[in-house]
Amino acid sequence: MTDRDTTLSGQRLEWTTDLDQARALDATDQLAPMRSRFLIPTGPDGGRQVYLVGNSLGLPTTSTRHYVDAELDRWAALGVAGHFTGEQAWAPYHRLLTDQMAMIVGAATEEVVVMNSLTVNLHLLLVSFYRPTPQRHKILIEAHAFPSDHFAVESQIRQRGYDPATSLEVLAPRGGEETLRHADIVAAIERSGSELAVVLLPGVQYYTGQVLPMLDITRAAHAAGALVGFDLAHAAGNIPLDLHDWGVDFAVWCTYKYLNAGPGAVGGCYVHNRHVADRSLPKLLGWWGTRPDTRFEMATTFDPIPTVESWQLSNAPILSMAALRASLDVIDEAGGMTALRYKSERQIAYLDFLLERVLGDRIQSITPRPLAERGAQVALRVTSPGHAGEDVQTKLEQHGVACDWRHPDVIRAAPVPLYNSFEDIHRFVAALDRILR
Ligand SMILES: *Cc1c(COP(=O)(O)O)cnc(C)c1O
């Protein structure tokens, strides 16, 4: 059954609901071989799960274990000398990750460092970039901000002697709407105007999957005299980013979602190079932020590394970084974010088609429709009478499909172009169809 034509990236595709088409799409997909580079959990039937929760925890690569083992071996062989021995010496080990990570977020090498974890990095950067004055003291966040971001911002405001009741500005979608209108975001920034110190928004909203217009937000924030930071937890490794050229002041992200570095893995951090060498910025200091050539003289005069590395506090978690290296190497091999996004857009369009055609009004997507406003994740609300969304998610698991459930009423599913196939998408929609019948 041929249905409608979809024009995508210059290609004219005729989607159908046939499983054979899903398999044909996989057969011609240039990234299809990457799937075999990942370890995919087993479903209840003993086959591979349809793993659509890479937005929550990405999968290990087949080489992750070897990268980690290599560091365990070096530890066993060298002991403390491992810090300074060989090309993978631990003292500068984080630098092995910088170039690849900078490519992923669209930044220069001196603007990116891998360290700590997301919320910790957010606090460290707010210490530097949230400098409230009685005139300019507000932080703008979204009403549905991830709770950790909300807590971090609230506690930063209190820590400086201000009150979230008057210094925290929250931005919500209009009544009856799910996502933020671009004009409303810009209007909120303009409204706070001279009282606005920092705009802190997500690159991709974790619940709805909406991609926010980061360039427009940055311009509006700067026009208001405010600084802008992005939480890229759901954006890094999912959509192409251009932080430096957009002029974004700072950003933080985690590496265990689309960057596959494993549970609790080390976080990422970006500061625009107009700020990196600014010695007037308040900053929490640690020995890993001082220059390595004097660090071990145990000098007590802080001599900042002239890059974002000066925000580092502690020596780095090498095993976690080894796992991240494995994943970044696989992403490079796949052709980087351009190649991933190319496939991702086709997967999104294919998923949209199947949802609409097979499920019709039994399910409602609250993710924006235009490709430019979304990444890999779709957020679905079950509208079929007699089916609670949470039960549907449990039944999906019994059908070998891993999705996640987010309170109050949304199932999130994210086909990840590195390891999800078109057949996975077909199996997901077929399982939903059976469950909701
Ligand atoms: C996943 C996620 C986090 C998690 O924070 P950690 O400090 O890594 O535990 C924070 N914020 C957002 C928006 C997220 O999606």
Short mmCIF file of C-alpha atoms and ligand atoms in Angstrom, two decimals:
data_model
loop_
_atom_site.label_atom_id
_atom_site.label_comp_id
_atom_site.label_asym_id
_atom_site.label_seq_id
_atom_site.Cartn_x
_atom_site.Cartn_y
_atom_site.Cartn_z
CA MET A 1 0.00 0.00 0.00
CA THR A 2 1.68 3.16 -1.18
CA ASP A 3 0.57 6.25 0.54
CA ARG A 4 1.99 9.68 0.37
CA ASP A 5 5.14 11.26 -0.85
CA THR A 6 7.53 12.76 1.59
CA THR A 7 10.33 14.93 0.37
CA LEU A 8 13.27 14.82 2.66
CA SER A 9 16.83 16.00 2.22
CA GLY A 10 16.19 16.26 -1.50
CA GLN A 11 14.95 12.69 -1.78
CA ARG A 12 11.50 11.66 -2.73
CA LEU A 13 10.34 8.71 -0.68
CA GLU A 14 7.15 6.80 -0.82
CA TRP A 15 6.51 5.38 2.59
CA THR A 16 4.43 2.28 3.02
CA THR A 17 3.41 0.29 6.09
CA ASP A 18 5.06 -2.91 4.82
CA LEU A 19 7.72 -4.51 6.96
CA ASP A 20 9.58 -5.24 3.73
CA GLN A 21 10.03 -1.54 3.18
CA ALA A 22 11.56 -1.12 6.64
CA ARG A 23 14.03 -3.86 5.74
CA ALA A 24 14.75 -2.25 2.38
CA LEU A 25 15.43 1.07 4.10
CA ASP A 26 17.89 -0.73 6.40
CA ALA A 27 19.54 -2.43 3.43
CA THR A 28 20.35 0.91 1.80
CA ASP A 29 21.13 2.80 5.02
CA GLN A 30 24.81 3.73 5.08
CA LEU A 31 24.85 3.76 8.88
CA ALA A 32 23.23 0.33 9.23
CA PRO A 33 26.61 -1.39 9.85
CA MET A 34 27.08 0.78 12.98
CA ARG A 35 24.35 -1.20 14.74
CA SER A 36 26.69 -4.17 15.06
CA ARG A 37 29.08 -1.93 17.02
CA PHE A 38 26.63 -1.78 19.94
CA LEU A 39 25.53 -4.25 22.59
CA ILE A 40 21.75 -4.29 22.50
CA PRO A 41 19.76 -5.80 25.42
CA THR A 42 17.78 -8.98 24.94
CA GLY A 43 13.98 -8.90 24.92
CA PRO A 44 11.60 -11.48 26.46
CA ASP A 45 11.62 -13.61 23.28
CA GLY A 46 15.41 -13.96 23.40
CA GLY A 47 15.88 -11.64 20.41
CA ARG A 48 17.24 -8.13 20.53
CA GLN A 49 15.10 -5.57 22.23
CA VAL A 50 13.76 -2.65 20.26
CA TYR A 51 15.74 -0.21 22.39
CA LEU A 52 14.18 3.25 22.09
CA VAL A 53 15.53 4.72 25.33
CA GLY A 54 18.89 5.99 24.12
CA ASN A 55 17.59 9.41 25.18
CA SER A 56 17.82 8.15 28.76
CA LEU A 57 20.81 5.82 28.69
CA GLY A 58 22.67 5.11 25.47
CA LEU A 59 24.09 1.64 24.80
CA PRO A 60 27.68 0.45 25.20
CA THR A 61 29.75 -0.03 22.07
CA THR A 62 31.41 -3.37 21.46
CA SER A 63 34.76 -1.67 22.10
CA THR A 64 33.82 0.15 25.34
CA ARG A 65 35.03 -2.75 27.44
CA HIS A 66 38.40 -2.75 25.66
CA TYR A 67 38.95 0.98 26.18
CA VAL A 68 38.18 0.57 29.89
CA ASP A 69 40.26 -2.60 30.14
CA ALA A 70 43.21 -0.77 28.62
CA GLU A 71 43.18 1.68 31.52
CA LEU A 72 42.76 -1.09 34.10
CA ASP A 73 45.77 -2.81 32.52
CA ARG A 74 47.81 0.37 32.59
CA TRP A 75 46.88 0.86 36.22
CA ALA A 76 47.94 -2.69 37.05
CA ALA A 77 51.20 -2.37 35.13
CA LEU A 78 52.19 1.16 36.06
CA GLY A 79 50.47 2.09 39.28
CA VAL A 80 50.78 5.78 40.00
CA ALA A 81 53.24 6.23 37.13
CA GLY A 82 50.23 5.88 34.81
CA HIS A 83 49.48 9.55 35.45
CA PHE A 84 52.51 10.61 33.42
CA THR A 85 53.45 7.64 31.25
CA GLY A 86 52.70 7.23 27.57
CA GLU A 87 50.25 8.76 25.14
CA GLN A 88 47.32 7.95 27.38
CA ALA A 89 48.85 9.41 30.53
CA TRP A 90 46.01 10.13 32.96
CA ALA A 91 47.03 13.67 33.97
CA PRO A 92 46.17 15.11 30.53
CA TYR A 93 43.78 12.26 29.60
CA HIS A 94 40.69 14.51 29.35
CA ARG A 95 42.35 16.26 26.42
CA LEU A 96 42.07 13.09 24.36
CA LEU A 97 38.32 13.81 24.29
CA THR A 98 38.28 17.54 23.65
CA ASP A 99 38.49 17.75 19.85
CA GLN A 100 35.75 15.20 19.24
CA MET A 101 33.51 16.72 21.87
CA ALA A 102 34.07 20.23 20.50
CA MET A 103 32.99 19.00 17.06
CA ILE A 104 29.78 17.56 18.49
CA VAL A 105 28.71 20.85 20.09
CA GLY A 106 30.19 23.18 17.44
CA ALA A 107 32.88 24.83 19.51
CA ALA A 108 36.61 25.49 19.53
CA THR A 109 38.99 23.27 21.48
CA GLU A 110 39.69 25.84 24.18
CA GLU A 111 35.94 26.21 24.80
CA VAL A 112 35.19 22.61 25.74
CA VAL A 113 36.17 20.35 28.60
CA VAL A 114 34.86 17.03 29.82
CA MET A 115 34.54 16.98 33.61
CA ASN A 116 32.27 16.24 36.59
CA SER A 117 28.61 15.68 35.74
CA LEU A 118 25.87 17.85 34.35
CA THR A 119 24.35 19.39 37.47
CA VAL A 120 27.77 19.98 39.04
CA ASN A 121 28.93 21.76 35.89
CA LEU A 122 25.77 23.83 35.85
CA HIS A 123 26.50 25.01 39.38
CA LEU A 124 30.12 25.80 38.54
CA LEU A 125 29.13 27.88 35.54
CA LEU A 126 26.33 29.68 37.35
CA VAL A 127 28.89 30.69 39.98
CA SER A 128 30.73 32.44 37.16
CA PHE A 129 27.89 33.70 34.98
CA TYR A 130 25.12 34.49 37.43
CA ARG A 131 26.30 37.70 39.04
CA PRO A 132 23.10 39.28 40.30
CA THR A 133 22.80 42.95 41.19
CA PRO A 134 19.73 44.58 42.73
CA GLN A 135 18.95 45.91 39.26
CA ARG A 136 19.71 42.73 37.24
CA HIS A 137 19.04 39.58 39.23
CA LYS A 138 16.61 37.35 37.34
CA ILE A 139 17.17 33.92 35.81
CA LEU A 140 14.71 32.83 33.14
CA ILE A 141 13.98 29.11 32.90
CA GLU A 142 11.10 27.12 31.47
CA ALA A 143 8.22 26.06 33.70
CA HIS A 144 8.84 22.41 32.76
CA ALA A 145 12.59 22.53 33.32
CA PHE A 146 14.16 19.24 34.37
CA PRO A 147 13.92 19.22 38.18
CA SER A 148 17.70 19.17 38.67
CA ASP A 149 18.05 22.37 36.64
CA HIS A 150 15.24 23.97 38.59
CA PHE A 151 16.84 23.03 41.92
CA ALA A 152 20.26 24.22 40.80
CA VAL A 153 18.95 27.62 39.72
CA GLU A 154 16.79 28.08 42.80
CA SER A 155 19.66 27.27 45.12
CA GLN A 156 22.02 29.58 43.23
CA ILE A 157 19.55 32.45 43.61
CA ARG A 158 19.24 31.82 47.37
CA GLN A 159 22.98 31.42 47.74
CA ARG A 160 23.46 34.99 46.47
CA GLY A 161 20.93 36.37 48.90
CA TYR A 162 18.08 36.73 46.42
CA ASP A 163 14.62 35.19 46.51
CA PRO A 164 13.35 32.80 43.81
CA ALA A 165 9.90 34.35 44.29
CA THR A 166 11.18 37.55 42.72
CA SER A 167 14.34 36.43 40.88
CA LEU A 168 13.17 33.28 39.12
CA GLU A 169 11.19 33.90 35.92
CA VAL A 170 9.44 30.85 34.48
CA LEU A 171 8.22 30.49 30.96
CA ALA A 172 5.33 28.13 30.19
CA PRO A 173 3.60 27.14 26.97
CA ARG A 174 0.27 28.87 26.37
CA GLY A 175 -2.81 27.30 27.95
CA GLY A 176 -3.78 24.14 26.07
CA GLU A 177 -0.43 24.02 24.23
CA GLU A 178 2.45 21.61 24.81
CA THR A 179 5.45 23.42 23.44
CA LEU A 180 6.86 26.91 23.60
CA ARG A 181 6.20 29.32 20.76
CA HIS A 182 9.38 30.97 19.56
CA ALA A 183 7.84 34.44 19.70
CA ASP A 184 6.76 33.84 23.31
CA ILE A 185 10.31 32.91 24.36
CA VAL A 186 11.72 36.06 22.80
CA ALA A 187 8.90 38.16 24.29
CA ALA A 188 9.60 36.76 27.78
CA ILE A 189 13.27 37.68 27.44
CA GLU A 190 12.35 41.19 26.30
CA ARG A 191 9.81 41.55 29.11
CA SER A 192 12.42 40.82 31.80
CA GLY A 193 14.80 43.10 29.93
CA SER A 194 17.11 45.02 32.21
CA GLU A 195 16.27 42.78 35.20
CA LEU A 196 17.44 39.66 33.39
CA ALA A 197 20.85 38.27 34.35
CA VAL A 198 20.81 34.79 32.80
CA VAL A 199 18.61 32.83 30.40
CA LEU A 200 18.94 29.09 31.03
CA LEU A 201 17.02 26.89 28.63
CA PRO A 202 17.36 23.41 27.18
CA GLY A 203 18.61 22.80 23.64
CA VAL A 204 16.10 19.97 23.35
CA GLN A 205 13.27 19.83 25.88
CA TYR A 206 13.49 16.48 27.69
CA TYR A 207 9.73 15.83 27.84
CA THR A 208 8.30 17.03 24.54
CA GLY A 209 11.45 16.65 22.42
CA GLN A 210 11.10 20.24 21.19
CA VAL A 211 14.30 21.81 19.86
CA LEU A 212 14.48 25.41 21.02
CA PRO A 213 15.74 28.14 18.66
CA MET A 214 19.13 28.56 20.31
CA LEU A 215 20.42 31.26 17.98
CA ASP A 216 17.31 33.45 18.36
CA ILE A 217 17.35 32.97 22.13
CA THR A 218 21.01 33.93 22.29
CA ARG A 219 20.43 37.07 20.24
CA ALA A 220 17.42 38.10 22.31
CA ALA A 221 19.27 37.48 25.60
CA HIS A 222 22.28 39.48 24.48
CA ALA A 223 20.06 42.31 23.22
CA ALA A 224 18.57 42.43 26.73
CA GLY A 225 22.06 42.57 28.24
CA ALA A 226 21.79 39.07 29.72
CA LEU A 227 23.97 35.99 29.36
CA VAL A 228 22.66 32.74 27.95
CA GLY A 229 23.37 29.15 28.93
CA PHE A 230 21.94 25.93 27.50
CA ASP A 231 21.39 22.54 29.06
CA LEU A 232 22.23 20.19 26.22
CA ALA A 233 21.46 16.90 27.99
CA HIS A 234 19.06 15.91 25.20
CA ALA A 235 20.80 17.80 22.44
CA ALA A 236 24.44 16.66 22.52
CA GLY A 237 24.82 13.76 20.09
CA ASN A 238 21.21 14.17 18.97
CA ILE A 239 21.10 17.32 16.84
CA PRO A 240 23.83 19.42 15.18
CA LEU A 241 24.96 22.31 17.38
CA ASP A 242 26.94 25.44 16.66
CA LEU A 243 27.52 26.94 20.09
CA HIS A 244 30.47 29.15 19.20
CA ASP A 245 28.97 30.71 16.08
CA TRP A 246 25.62 31.20 17.77
CA GLY A 247 27.49 33.16 20.45
CA VAL A 248 26.17 31.06 23.34
CA ASP A 249 27.91 32.06 26.60
CA PHE A 250 27.96 28.70 28.35
CA ALA A 251 26.51 25.18 28.14
CA VAL A 252 26.52 21.88 29.99
CA TRP A 253 25.55 18.35 29.01
CA CYS A 254 25.80 14.74 30.05
CA THR A 255 27.37 11.93 28.02
CA TYR A 256 25.26 8.94 29.08
CA LYS A 257 22.26 9.76 26.84
CA TYR A 258 23.00 10.17 23.11
CA LEU A 259 26.75 9.96 23.75
CA ASN A 260 26.69 6.40 25.12
CA ALA A 261 29.36 6.78 27.80
CA GLY A 262 27.56 4.72 30.44
CA PRO A 263 25.61 5.26 33.65
CA GLY A 264 26.66 8.36 35.57
CA ALA A 265 29.39 9.10 33.02
CA VAL A 266 31.44 12.28 33.07
CA GLY A 267 29.74 15.50 31.85
CA GLY A 268 30.59 18.13 29.27
CA CYS A 269 31.03 21.84 29.63
CA TYR A 270 31.42 24.76 27.21
CA VAL A 271 32.33 28.40 27.77
CA HIS A 272 32.56 30.85 24.83
CA ASN A 273 36.13 31.94 24.29
CA ARG A 274 35.22 35.58 24.93
CA HIS A 275 34.95 34.47 28.58
CA VAL A 276 37.51 31.71 29.00
CA ALA A 277 40.47 33.87 29.90
CA ASP A 278 38.48 36.48 31.84
CA ARG A 279 40.18 36.56 35.22
CA SER A 280 37.52 38.82 36.67
CA LEU A 281 34.91 36.06 36.62
CA PRO A 282 34.12 34.57 40.00
CA LYS A 283 35.05 30.90 39.92
CA LEU A 284 35.32 27.97 42.30
CA LEU A 285 38.90 26.76 42.15
CA GLY A 286 40.65 23.42 42.38
CA TRP A 287 44.12 22.12 41.59
CA TRP A 288 43.09 20.76 38.19
CA GLY A 289 42.30 24.29 36.98
CA THR A 290 45.80 25.59 37.57
CA ARG A 291 48.52 25.21 34.94
CA PRO A 292 49.93 21.67 34.78
CA ASP A 293 53.54 22.89 34.59
CA THR A 294 53.29 24.47 38.04
CA ARG A 295 50.55 22.25 39.51
CA PHE A 296 52.96 19.73 40.95
CA GLU A 297 55.19 22.35 42.46
CA MET A 298 52.25 22.58 44.83
CA ALA A 299 52.22 26.35 44.47
CA THR A 300 49.33 28.00 46.24
CA THR A 301 49.06 30.77 43.68
CA PHE A 302 46.35 29.82 41.19
CA ASP A 303 47.68 30.13 37.68
CA PRO A 304 44.62 29.42 35.50
CA ILE A 305 44.89 27.28 32.39
CA PRO A 306 43.96 29.76 29.62
CA THR A 307 41.03 27.62 28.45
CA VAL A 308 37.76 26.35 29.91
CA GLU A 309 39.97 23.77 31.66
CA SER A 310 40.52 26.39 34.36
CA TRP A 311 37.03 25.46 35.64
CA GLN A 312 38.25 21.93 36.42
CA LEU A 313 38.48 21.08 40.09
CA SER A 314 39.68 17.52 40.50
CA ASN A 315 41.75 14.97 38.69
CA ALA A 316 39.58 13.18 36.18
CA PRO A 317 37.55 9.91 36.29
CA ILE A 318 39.64 7.99 33.79
CA LEU A 319 37.51 4.84 33.52
CA SER A 320 34.43 6.90 32.67
CA MET A 321 36.42 8.91 30.15
CA ALA A 322 37.75 5.73 28.55
CA ALA A 323 34.16 4.59 27.94
CA LEU A 324 33.34 7.99 26.44
CA ARG A 325 36.34 7.74 24.10
CA ALA A 326 35.04 4.43 22.78
CA SER A 327 31.70 6.02 21.94
CA LEU A 328 33.17 9.17 20.39
CA ASP A 329 35.40 7.05 18.17
CA VAL A 330 32.34 5.15 16.94
CA ILE A 331 30.51 8.45 16.25
CA ASP A 332 33.53 9.63 14.25
CA GLU A 333 33.56 6.39 12.32
CA ALA A 334 29.89 6.91 11.51
CA GLY A 335 30.73 10.30 9.97
CA GLY A 336 29.87 12.57 12.89
CA MET A 337 26.74 14.59 13.56
CA THR A 338 25.98 15.38 9.91
CA ALA A 339 25.71 11.70 9.04
CA LEU A 340 23.75 10.92 12.20
CA ARG A 341 21.29 13.73 11.63
CA TYR A 342 20.79 12.74 7.99
CA LYS A 343 19.62 9.29 9.06
CA SER A 344 17.76 10.63 12.08
CA GLU A 345 15.58 12.89 9.91
CA ARG A 346 14.58 9.96 7.74
CA GLN A 347 13.79 7.88 10.84
CA ILE A 348 11.67 10.66 12.32
CA ALA A 349 9.73 11.07 9.08
CA TYR A 350 9.22 7.31 8.80
CA LEU A 351 8.06 7.07 12.42
CA ASP A 352 5.63 9.97 11.88
CA PHE A 353 4.20 8.28 8.83
CA LEU A 354 3.67 4.94 10.59
CA LEU A 355 2.16 6.52 13.69
CA GLU A 356 -0.31 8.48 11.64
CA ARG A 357 -1.19 5.75 9.24
CA VAL A 358 -1.28 2.76 11.61
CA LEU A 359 -2.42 4.36 14.86
CA GLY A 360 -4.38 7.37 13.68
CA ASP A 361 -6.10 9.09 16.59
CA ARG A 362 -5.39 6.33 19.09
CA ILE A 363 -2.23 8.20 19.94
CA GLN A 364 -1.23 11.85 19.90
CA SER A 365 2.28 13.17 19.44
CA ILE A 366 3.06 16.28 21.45
CA THR A 367 6.43 16.73 19.72
CA PRO A 368 6.53 19.56 17.17
CA ARG A 369 5.99 18.41 13.61
CA PRO A 370 8.69 20.34 11.65
CA LEU A 371 12.03 18.53 11.48
CA ALA A 372 13.93 21.68 12.41
CA GLU A 373 12.11 21.73 15.76
CA ARG A 374 12.81 18.20 16.90
CA GLY A 375 15.48 15.60 17.45
CA ALA A 376 15.26 11.81 17.62
CA GLN A 377 12.68 11.70 20.40
CA VAL A 378 8.94 11.58 19.97
CA ALA A 379 6.61 12.10 22.96
CA LEU A 380 3.33 10.26 22.68
CA ARG A 381 0.15 10.57 24.64
CA VAL A 382 -2.23 7.63 24.55
CA THR A 383 -5.67 8.93 23.64
CA SER A 384 -7.26 5.56 22.94
CA PRO A 385 -10.07 5.07 25.49
CA GLY A 386 -9.56 2.34 28.09
CA HIS A 387 -5.74 2.39 27.90
CA ALA A 388 -3.64 4.04 30.57
CA GLY A 389 -0.35 5.25 29.16
CA GLU A 390 1.65 3.64 31.93
CA ASP A 391 0.11 0.21 31.18
CA VAL A 392 0.88 0.65 27.51
CA GLN A 393 4.52 1.22 28.34
CA THR A 394 4.61 -1.95 30.48
CA LYS A 395 2.98 -3.95 27.68
CA LEU A 396 5.47 -2.56 25.19
CA GLU A 397 8.21 -4.02 27.36
CA GLN A 398 6.49 -7.41 27.20
CA HIS A 399 6.58 -7.03 23.41
CA GLY A 400 10.33 -6.45 23.56
CA VAL A 401 10.13 -2.67 23.11
CA ALA A 402 11.93 -0.44 25.60
CA CYS A 403 10.41 3.05 25.85
CA ASP A 404 10.07 5.24 28.84
CA TRP A 405 7.22 6.66 30.76
CA ARG A 406 7.30 10.21 32.00
CA HIS A 407 4.83 11.52 34.50
CA PRO A 408 2.09 12.65 34.03
CA ASP A 409 1.09 11.00 30.77
CA VAL A 410 3.73 10.63 28.11
CA ILE A 411 5.59 7.73 26.50
CA ARG A 412 8.91 8.83 25.09
CA ALA A 413 10.57 6.89 22.29
CA ALA A 414 13.81 7.81 20.57
CA PRO A 415 15.13 5.96 17.53
CA VAL A 416 18.89 6.55 17.71
CA PRO A 417 20.47 6.55 14.25
CA LEU A 418 23.67 4.87 15.48
CA TYR A 419 21.97 1.65 16.52
CA ASN A 420 18.24 1.69 15.81
CA SER A 421 17.06 0.27 12.52
CA PHE A 422 14.02 1.18 10.44
CA GLU A 423 12.77 -2.29 11.32
CA ASP A 424 12.93 -1.28 15.02
CA ILE A 425 10.60 1.61 14.24
CA HIS A 426 8.25 -0.69 12.37
CA ARG A 427 8.23 -3.19 15.27
CA PHE A 428 7.54 -0.41 17.76
CA VAL A 429 4.49 0.87 15.88
CA ALA A 430 3.23 -2.67 15.21
CA ALA A 431 3.48 -3.44 18.94
CA LEU A 432 1.58 -0.25 19.81
CA ASP A 433 -1.07 -1.20 17.28
CA ARG A 434 -1.54 -4.63 18.85
CA ILE A 435 -1.63 -3.23 22.39
CA LEU A 436 -4.14 -0.49 21.57
CA ARG A 437 -6.48 -2.64 19.55
C1 LIG B 1 19.39 13.96 32.09
C2 LIG B 1 19.27 15.37 32.52
C3 LIG B 1 19.93 15.84 33.67
C4 LIG B 1 20.70 14.91 34.56
O1 LIG B 1 21.59 15.57 35.38
P1 LIG B 1 22.86 14.80 36.04
O2 LIG B 1 23.52 15.86 36.79
O3 LIG B 1 23.65 14.22 34.90
O4 LIG B 1 22.32 13.71 36.89
C5 LIG B 1 19.82 17.19 33.98
N1 LIG B 1 19.11 18.04 33.21
C6 LIG B 1 18.44 17.61 32.10
C7 LIG B 1 17.64 18.56 31.27
C8 LIG B 1 18.50 16.26 31.75
O5 LIG B 1 17.82 15.83 30.66
#
